[in-house]
Short mmCIF file of C-alpha atoms in Angstrom, two decimals:
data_model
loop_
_atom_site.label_atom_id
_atom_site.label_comp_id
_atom_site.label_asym_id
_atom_site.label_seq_id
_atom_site.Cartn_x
_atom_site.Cartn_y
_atom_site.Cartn_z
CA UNK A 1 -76.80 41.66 0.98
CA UNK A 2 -73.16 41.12 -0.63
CA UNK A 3 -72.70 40.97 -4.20
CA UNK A 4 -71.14 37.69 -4.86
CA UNK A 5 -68.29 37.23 -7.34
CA UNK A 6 -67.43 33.93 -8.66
CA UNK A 7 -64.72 32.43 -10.43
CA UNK A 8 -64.52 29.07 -12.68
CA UNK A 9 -61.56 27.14 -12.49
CA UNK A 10 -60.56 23.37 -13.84
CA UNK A 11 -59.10 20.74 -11.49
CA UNK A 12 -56.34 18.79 -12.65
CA UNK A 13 -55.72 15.09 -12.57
CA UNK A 14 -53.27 15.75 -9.92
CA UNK A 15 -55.73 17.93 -7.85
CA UNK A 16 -54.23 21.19 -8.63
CA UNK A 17 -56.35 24.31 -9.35
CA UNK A 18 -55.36 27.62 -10.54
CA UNK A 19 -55.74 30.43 -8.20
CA UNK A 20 -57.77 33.65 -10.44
CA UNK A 21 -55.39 36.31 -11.20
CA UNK A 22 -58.78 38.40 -9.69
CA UNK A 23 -58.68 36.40 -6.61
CA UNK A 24 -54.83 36.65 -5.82
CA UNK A 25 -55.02 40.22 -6.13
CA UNK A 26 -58.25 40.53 -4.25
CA UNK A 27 -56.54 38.78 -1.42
CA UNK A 28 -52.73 40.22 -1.69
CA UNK A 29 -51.43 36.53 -2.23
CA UNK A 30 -48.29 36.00 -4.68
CA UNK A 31 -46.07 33.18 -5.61
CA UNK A 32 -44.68 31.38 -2.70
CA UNK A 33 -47.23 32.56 -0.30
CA UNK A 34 -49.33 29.98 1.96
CA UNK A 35 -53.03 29.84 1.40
CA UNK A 36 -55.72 28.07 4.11
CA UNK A 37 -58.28 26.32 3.11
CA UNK A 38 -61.53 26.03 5.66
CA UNK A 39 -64.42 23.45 4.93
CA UNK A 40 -67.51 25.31 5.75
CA UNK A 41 -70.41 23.05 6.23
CA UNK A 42 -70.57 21.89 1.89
CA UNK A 43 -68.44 25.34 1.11
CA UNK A 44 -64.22 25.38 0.89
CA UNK A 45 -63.10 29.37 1.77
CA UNK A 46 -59.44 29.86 0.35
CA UNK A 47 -57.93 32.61 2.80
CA UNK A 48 -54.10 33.55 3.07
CA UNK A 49 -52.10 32.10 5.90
CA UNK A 50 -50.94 34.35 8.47
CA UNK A 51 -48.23 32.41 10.86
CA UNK A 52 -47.95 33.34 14.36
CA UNK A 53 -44.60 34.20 16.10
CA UNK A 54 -45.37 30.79 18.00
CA UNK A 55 -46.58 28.84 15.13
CA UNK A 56 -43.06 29.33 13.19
CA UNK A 57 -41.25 28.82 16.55
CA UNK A 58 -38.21 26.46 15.40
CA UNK A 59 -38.59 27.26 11.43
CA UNK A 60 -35.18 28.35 11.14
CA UNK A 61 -31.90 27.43 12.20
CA UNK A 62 -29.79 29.68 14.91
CA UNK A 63 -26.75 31.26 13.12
CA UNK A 64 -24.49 30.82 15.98
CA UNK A 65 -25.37 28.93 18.89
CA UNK A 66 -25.81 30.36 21.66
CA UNK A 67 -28.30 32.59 20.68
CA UNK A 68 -27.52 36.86 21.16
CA UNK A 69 -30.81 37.90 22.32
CA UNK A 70 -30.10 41.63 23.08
CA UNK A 71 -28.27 41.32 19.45
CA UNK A 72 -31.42 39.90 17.93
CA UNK A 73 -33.39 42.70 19.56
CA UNK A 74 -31.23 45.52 18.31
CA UNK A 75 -31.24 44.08 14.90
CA UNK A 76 -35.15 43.58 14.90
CA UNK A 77 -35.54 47.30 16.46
CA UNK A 78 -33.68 48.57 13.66
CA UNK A 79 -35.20 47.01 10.85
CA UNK A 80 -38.37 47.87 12.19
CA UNK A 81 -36.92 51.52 12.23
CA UNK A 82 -36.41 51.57 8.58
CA UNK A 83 -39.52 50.21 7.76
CA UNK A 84 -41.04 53.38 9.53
CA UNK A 85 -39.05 55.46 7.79
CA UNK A 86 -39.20 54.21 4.33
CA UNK A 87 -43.26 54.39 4.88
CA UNK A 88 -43.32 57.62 6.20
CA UNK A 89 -41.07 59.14 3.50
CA UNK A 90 -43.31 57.57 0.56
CA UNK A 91 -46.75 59.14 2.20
#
């Protein structure tokens, strides 16, 4: 069986409950970051939001129309690149 954990928080007058310092750490949220919340049966779950590539389709305006795809790959390649390379370096 799991060991529960809970957490007491107050609601506001405007709805508005803070997040445990325990909890946002448990679940790698920070400032700024978009949380879900699922009614399950009489339960609310709080989980972090992860977008899909389709989801956020539109979310940002083109820098230059028309779009560069090839450029937009290199670029993305590249960063992606780095990001290897910085992880690898810090193991």
């Amino acid at each position: 069986m799991k060991a529960v954990e809970e957490y007491v928080g107050t609601l506001t007058e405007k709805g508005q409950v803070t997040i445990p310092a325990a909890v946002r750490r448990r679940l790698g949220i920070k400032p700024r970051d978009k949380v879900v919340f699922r009614i399950v049966g009489d339960r609310v779950e709080l989980a972090p939001l992860s977008l899909s590539l389709a989801e956020t389709f539109g979310a940002v305006k083109p820098r230059k129309q028309p779009e560069n795809f090839k450029e937009l790959r290199e670029l993305a390649l590249d960063d992606h690149a780095q990001h290897v390379i910085k992880e690898m370096q810090s193991e």
